[in-house]
mmCIF file of C-alpha atoms in Angstrom:
data_model
loop_
_atom_site.group_PDB
_atom_site.id
_atom_site.type_symbol
_atom_site.label_atom_id
_atom_site.label_comp_id
_atom_site.label_asym_id
_atom_site.label_seq_id
_atom_site.Cartn_x
_atom_site.Cartn_y
_atom_site.Cartn_z
ATOM 1 C CA MET F 14 0.082 0.267 0.052
ATOM 2 C CA GLY F 15 3.026 2.245 0.388
ATOM 3 C CA ASN F 16 4.157 2.219 -3.114
ATOM 4 C CA LEU F 17 -0.315 2.762 -4.112
ATOM 5 C CA PHE F 18 -0.193 6.619 -4.074
ATOM 6 C CA GLY F 19 3.134 6.750 -5.239
ATOM 7 C CA LYS F 20 5.026 7.389 -2.140
ATOM 8 C CA GLU F 21 8.543 5.898 -1.273
ATOM 9 C CA LYS F 22 8.789 3.478 1.416
ATOM 10 C CA PRO F 23 11.562 4.596 4.033
ATOM 11 C CA LEU F 24 14.568 2.651 3.944
ATOM 12 C CA LYS F 25 14.239 0.879 7.003
ATOM 13 C CA GLU F 26 10.586 -0.256 6.216
ATOM 14 C CA VAL F 27 12.446 -2.038 3.206
ATOM 15 C CA LEU F 28 15.066 -3.521 5.064
ATOM 16 C CA ARG F 29 12.477 -4.708 7.491
ATOM 17 C CA GLU F 30 10.501 -6.744 4.582
ATOM 18 C CA ASN F 31 13.640 -8.009 2.930
ATOM 19 C CA LYS F 32 14.673 -9.462 6.377
ATOM 20 C CA ARG F 33 11.215 -10.778 6.897
ATOM 21 C CA MET F 34 11.420 -12.529 3.497
ATOM 22 C CA ILE F 35 14.652 -13.823 3.986
ATOM 23 C CA ASN F 36 13.673 -15.574 7.563
ATOM 24 C CA ARG F 37 10.624 -17.210 5.892
ATOM 25 C CA ALA F 38 12.905 -18.569 2.914
ATOM 26 C CA VAL F 39 15.511 -19.956 5.433
ATOM 27 C CA ARG F 40 12.541 -21.592 7.345
ATOM 28 C CA GLU F 41 11.222 -23.282 4.340
ATOM 29 C CA LEU F 42 14.431 -24.602 3.402
ATOM 30 C CA ASP F 43 14.847 -25.641 6.997
ATOM 31 C CA ARG F 44 11.782 -27.730 6.472
ATOM 32 C CA GLU F 45 12.509 -29.298 2.959
ATOM 33 C CA LYS F 46 15.900 -30.180 4.072
ATOM 34 C CA VAL F 47 14.053 -32.230 7.260
ATOM 35 C CA ALA F 48 11.959 -33.773 4.567
ATOM 36 C CA LEU F 49 14.761 -34.789 2.339
ATOM 37 C CA GLU F 50 16.674 -36.325 5.542
ATOM 38 C CA ARG F 51 13.594 -38.610 6.249
ATOM 39 C CA GLU F 52 13.560 -39.727 2.971
ATOM 40 C CA GLU F 53 16.874 -40.597 3.109
ATOM 41 C CA LYS F 54 16.462 -42.531 5.710
ATOM 42 C CA ARG F 55 13.888 -44.402 4.319
ATOM 43 C CA LEU F 56 15.827 -45.168 0.914
ATOM 44 C CA GLN F 57 18.354 -46.475 3.429
ATOM 45 C CA ILE F 58 15.957 -49.087 4.953
ATOM 46 C CA GLU F 59 14.423 -49.772 1.592
ATOM 47 C CA ILE F 60 17.693 -50.631 0.247
ATOM 48 C CA LYS F 61 18.984 -52.856 3.169
ATOM 49 C CA LYS F 62 15.519 -54.681 2.945
ATOM 50 C CA ALA F 63 15.413 -55.291 -0.808
ATOM 51 C CA ALA F 64 19.275 -56.176 -0.580
ATOM 52 C CA LYS F 65 18.059 -58.651 1.852
ATOM 53 C CA GLU F 66 15.198 -60.578 -0.356
ATOM 54 C CA ASN F 67 17.950 -60.569 -3.307
ATOM 55 C CA GLN F 68 16.109 -57.538 -5.562
ATOM 56 C CA MET F 69 19.072 -56.029 -7.098
ATOM 57 C CA GLY F 70 17.102 -53.940 -9.721
ATOM 58 C CA ALA F 71 15.088 -52.410 -6.788
ATOM 59 C CA VAL F 72 18.637 -51.706 -5.190
ATOM 60 C CA LYS F 73 20.215 -49.897 -8.132
ATOM 61 C CA ILE F 74 16.996 -47.445 -8.394
ATOM 62 C CA MET F 75 16.276 -46.630 -4.782
ATOM 63 C CA ALA F 76 20.318 -46.021 -4.804
ATOM 64 C CA LYS F 77 20.133 -43.664 -7.630
ATOM 65 C CA ASP F 78 17.204 -42.210 -5.680
ATOM 66 C CA LEU F 79 19.305 -41.963 -2.729
ATOM 67 C CA VAL F 80 22.212 -40.573 -4.320
ATOM 68 C CA ARG F 81 19.858 -37.608 -5.876
ATOM 69 C CA THR F 82 18.299 -36.863 -2.063
ATOM 70 C CA ARG F 83 21.650 -36.633 -0.951
ATOM 71 C CA GLY F 84 22.630 -33.976 -3.394
ATOM 72 C CA HIS F 85 19.488 -32.136 -3.043
ATOM 73 C CA ILE F 86 20.258 -32.123 0.844
ATOM 74 C CA THR F 87 23.624 -30.157 0.305
ATOM 75 C CA LYS F 88 22.105 -27.767 -2.213
ATOM 76 C CA MET F 89 19.580 -26.997 0.552
ATOM 77 C CA ILE F 90 22.276 -26.458 3.030
ATOM 78 C CA GLU F 91 24.264 -24.333 0.667
ATOM 79 C CA MET F 92 21.091 -22.242 -0.282
ATOM 80 C CA ARG F 93 20.629 -21.907 3.485
ATOM 81 C CA SER F 94 24.154 -20.590 3.832
ATOM 82 C CA HIS F 95 23.772 -18.128 0.962
ATOM 83 C CA LEU F 96 20.441 -16.646 2.600
ATOM 84 C CA GLN F 97 22.129 -16.097 5.920
ATOM 85 C CA GLY F 98 24.942 -14.283 4.228
ATOM 86 C CA CYS F 99 22.386 -11.638 2.723
ATOM 87 C CA ALA F 100 20.809 -11.574 5.850
ATOM 88 C CA LEU F 101 23.914 -10.572 7.182
ATOM 89 C CA LYS F 102 24.492 -8.033 4.665
ATOM 90 C CA LEU F 103 21.330 -6.452 5.297
ATOM 91 C CA GLN F 104 21.912 -6.205 8.985
ATOM 92 C CA THR F 105 25.353 -4.443 7.690
ATOM 93 C CA VAL F 106 23.031 -1.985 5.890
ATOM 94 C CA LYS F 107 20.634 -1.333 8.844
ATOM 95 C CA SER F 108 23.672 -0.511 11.202
ATOM 96 C CA HIS F 109 25.054 1.819 8.431
ATOM 97 C CA GLU F 110 21.831 3.784 8.052
ATOM 98 C CA ALA F 111 20.975 3.906 11.743
ATOM 99 C CA MET F 112 24.897 5.378 12.056
ATOM 100 C CA ALA F 113 24.097 7.558 9.478
ATOM 101 C CA SER F 114 21.164 8.791 11.026
ATOM 102 C CA ALA F 115 22.370 9.036 14.386
ATOM 103 C CA MET F 116 25.234 11.615 12.495
ATOM 104 C CA LYS F 117 22.899 13.547 10.874
ATOM 105 C CA SER F 118 20.960 14.061 13.800
ATOM 106 C CA THR F 119 23.845 14.848 16.090
ATOM 107 C CA THR F 120 25.296 17.319 13.364
ATOM 108 C CA THR F 121 21.877 19.152 13.361
ATOM 109 C CA ALA F 122 21.619 19.670 17.144
ATOM 110 C CA MET F 123 25.156 20.642 17.118
ATOM 111 C CA MET F 124 24.568 23.108 14.685
ATOM 112 C CA LYS F 125 21.184 24.972 16.495
ATOM 113 C CA MET F 126 23.770 24.931 19.366
ATOM 114 C CA ASN F 127 26.290 26.496 17.688
ATOM 115 C CA LYS F 128 24.063 29.156 16.403
ATOM 116 C CA ALA F 129 22.214 29.763 19.813
ATOM 117 C CA VAL F 130 25.265 30.129 21.690
ATOM 118 C CA ASP F 131 26.868 33.457 21.222
ATOM 119 C CA ALA F 132 30.549 33.482 21.737
ATOM 120 C CA PRO F 133 31.270 37.343 21.895
ATOM 121 C CA ALA F 134 28.276 38.176 24.410
ATOM 122 C CA ILE F 135 30.027 35.047 26.523
ATOM 123 C CA ASN F 136 33.234 36.865 26.494
ATOM 124 C CA LYS F 137 31.822 40.493 27.320
ATOM 125 C CA MET F 138 29.813 38.715 30.385
ATOM 126 C CA MET F 139 32.961 36.850 31.829
ATOM 127 C CA ARG F 140 34.591 40.557 31.436
ATOM 128 C CA ASP F 141 31.936 42.314 33.259
ATOM 129 C CA PHE F 142 31.915 39.476 35.938
ATOM 130 C CA GLU F 143 35.899 40.040 36.162
ATOM 131 C CA LYS F 144 35.149 43.655 36.495
ATOM 132 C CA GLU F 145 32.067 43.655 38.796
ATOM 133 C CA ASN F 146 33.944 41.004 41.414
ATOM 134 C CA MET F 147 37.141 43.100 41.475
ATOM 135 C CA ARG F 148 35.043 46.302 42.490
ATOM 136 C CA SER F 149 33.033 43.931 44.968
ATOM 137 C CA GLU F 150 36.322 43.151 46.985
ATOM 138 C CA MET F 151 37.668 46.526 46.984
ATOM 139 C CA MET F 152 34.160 47.774 48.537
ATOM 140 C CA GLN F 153 34.877 45.277 51.264
ATOM 141 C CA GLU F 154 38.339 46.084 51.998
ATOM 142 C CA ILE F 155 37.355 50.016 51.999
ATOM 143 C CA MET F 156 34.325 48.856 54.551
ATOM 144 C CA GLY F 157 36.025 47.104 56.728
ATOM 145 C CA ASP F 158 39.106 49.502 57.175
ATOM 146 C CA MET F 159 36.524 51.947 57.995
ATOM 147 C CA MET F 160 34.796 50.174 60.184
ATOM 148 C CA ASP F 161 37.929 49.733 62.123
ATOM 149 C CA ASP F 162 38.751 53.155 62.110
ATOM 150 C CA ALA F 163 35.275 54.024 63.550
ATOM 151 C CA LEU F 164 35.328 51.460 66.242
ATOM 152 C CA GLU F 165 38.348 52.158 67.494
ATOM 153 C CA ALA F 166 38.338 53.760 70.959
ATOM 154 C CA ASP F 167 41.126 56.528 72.094
ATOM 155 C CA GLY F 168 42.439 54.387 74.846
ATOM 156 C CA ASP F 169 42.964 51.317 72.731
ATOM 157 C CA ALA F 170 46.656 52.011 72.005
ATOM 158 C CA GLU F 171 47.526 52.430 75.872
ATOM 159 C CA GLU F 172 45.971 49.216 76.156
ATOM 160 C CA GLU F 173 47.610 47.452 73.723
ATOM 161 C CA ASP F 174 50.971 48.990 75.228
ATOM 162 C CA LYS F 175 50.057 47.463 78.566
ATOM 163 C CA ILE F 176 48.939 44.081 77.119
ATOM 164 C CA VAL F 177 52.561 43.810 74.959
ATOM 165 C CA ASN F 178 54.290 44.676 78.250
ATOM 166 C CA GLN F 179 52.803 42.289 79.969
ATOM 167 C CA VAL F 180 53.833 39.648 77.351
ATOM 168 C CA LEU F 181 56.973 40.598 77.324
ATOM 169 C CA ASP F 182 57.711 40.126 81.297
ATOM 170 C CA GLU F 183 55.551 36.709 81.060
ATOM 171 C CA ILE F 184 58.036 35.532 78.175
ATOM 172 C CA GLY F 185 61.288 37.139 79.790
ATOM 173 C CA ILE F 186 60.189 34.823 82.755
ATOM 174 C CA SER F 187 60.470 31.951 80.715
ATOM 175 C CA PHE F 188 63.449 32.829 78.649
ATOM 176 C CA ALA F 189 65.295 32.949 82.286
ATOM 177 C CA GLU F 190 64.070 29.589 83.004
ATOM 178 C CA GLU F 191 64.417 27.640 79.577
ATOM 179 C CA VAL F 192 67.680 29.008 77.903
ATOM 180 C CA PRO F 193 70.688 26.976 78.381
ATOM 181 C CA ASP F 194 74.400 27.884 78.315
ATOM 182 C CA ALA F 195 75.814 28.930 75.149
ATOM 183 C CA PRO F 196 78.333 26.449 73.593
ATOM 184 C CA MET F 197 82.197 26.553 74.220
ATOM 185 C CA LEU F 198 84.054 28.553 71.603
ATOM 186 C CA GLY F 199 87.369 27.682 70.122
ATOM 187 C CA THR F 200 89.323 29.301 72.765
ATOM 188 C CA GLY F 201 88.004 27.317 75.594
ATOM 189 C CA THR F 202 85.944 29.825 77.151
ATOM 190 C CA GLN F 203 81.853 29.692 77.518
ATOM 191 C CA ILE F 204 79.917 32.544 76.816
ATOM 192 C CA GLN F 205 76.644 32.615 79.554
ATOM 193 C CA ALA F 206 73.861 33.201 78.444
ATOM 194 C CA PRO F 207 72.083 36.537 78.709
ATOM 195 C CA SER F 208 69.320 37.516 81.245
ATOM 196 C CA GLY F 209 65.442 37.086 80.603
ATOM 197 C CA ALA F 210 65.109 41.043 81.022
ATOM 198 C CA GLN F 211 68.140 41.529 78.511
ATOM 199 C CA LYS F 212 66.651 39.065 75.878
ATOM 200 C CA VAL F 213 63.175 40.667 76.585
ATOM 201 C CA ALA F 214 64.454 44.202 75.888
ATOM 202 C CA GLU F 215 66.352 43.355 72.735
ATOM 203 C CA ALA F 216 63.532 41.583 71.011
ATOM 204 C CA ALA F 217 61.623 44.467 71.834
ATOM 205 C CA GLY F 218 64.045 46.630 70.298
ATOM 206 C CA GLY F 219 64.456 48.736 73.420
ATOM 207 C CA GLY F 220 68.110 48.890 72.971
ATOM 208 C CA GLY F 221 71.335 47.088 72.370
ATOM 209 C CA GLY F 222 73.227 46.270 75.547
ATOM 210 C CA PRO F 223 76.652 44.191 75.749
ATOM 211 C CA GLY F 224 76.348 40.597 74.594
ATOM 212 C CA PRO F 225 75.704 38.290 71.424
ATOM 213 C CA ALA F 226 72.837 39.198 69.212
ATOM 214 C CA PRO F 227 70.018 36.509 69.681
ATOM 215 C CA SER F 228 70.090 33.830 66.569
ATOM 216 C CA SER F 229 67.207 34.179 64.030
ATOM 217 C CA ASN F 230 66.591 30.363 64.118
ATOM 218 C CA ASP F 231 65.691 30.687 68.037
ATOM 219 C CA PRO F 232 62.187 29.411 68.034
ATOM 220 C CA ALA F 233 61.416 31.220 71.238
ATOM 221 C CA LEU F 234 62.360 34.334 69.712
ATOM 222 C CA ASN F 235 60.278 33.902 66.416
ATOM 223 C CA GLU F 236 57.406 33.328 68.465
ATOM 224 C CA LEU F 237 58.007 36.235 70.500
ATOM 225 C CA GLU F 238 58.316 38.435 67.154
ATOM 226 C CA GLU F 239 54.605 36.741 65.764
ATOM 227 C CA ARG F 240 52.973 37.531 69.118
ATOM 228 C CA LEU F 241 54.355 41.280 68.894
ATOM 229 C CA ASN F 242 53.415 41.499 65.185
ATOM 230 C CA ASN F 243 49.759 40.089 65.842
ATOM 231 C CA LEU F 244 49.269 42.667 69.089
ATOM 232 C CA LYS F 245 50.297 45.587 66.757
ATOM 233 C CA ARG F 246 47.757 44.905 64.038
#
């Protein structure tokens, strides 16, 4: 009915019909092969029976029929193999058609997507976003500085100095307890560690008395400098 009004059948429908016809032909060949095999068995039984009865003429005729039957069975197997090859070729064509259809649909979708996406507009949007983000960060920093200046009281500096002096006194006591004696020099003399008060004064930058300068690798002095920097912020 598809060609009745001049309409062409789609390729999928044509492939489906051809595959159906090939499968039907294969089933018919299988039925014919089974019938010929039954006939072959029957002829073999009759040949044996005629041979026992010493009917050699009948044996020769049935032998010709047996040979003919076996030849037809071989032809049926060969034809079935050819039909299966045709079915495989049709399946391959169907797979190629499905792949081509999928590629066509994918190409159409990609073209629509590329037309919908405006690359210059996206670039402009990203530049605007970066600019506004920088402005927002600058505004936050300015507002933080303004809030710190507004909330800072007049007596805060004196209170900070008091806390710094208290921390220095505490650390100076710990220096007096924890700093070991200095190592021996090449002359055989031993340099005594400076007192806690002297080290506190040197760490605070209040003056340089006599004695060796503290090592920058001392963890206690590094901790003191960090605490001083945190308190002065």
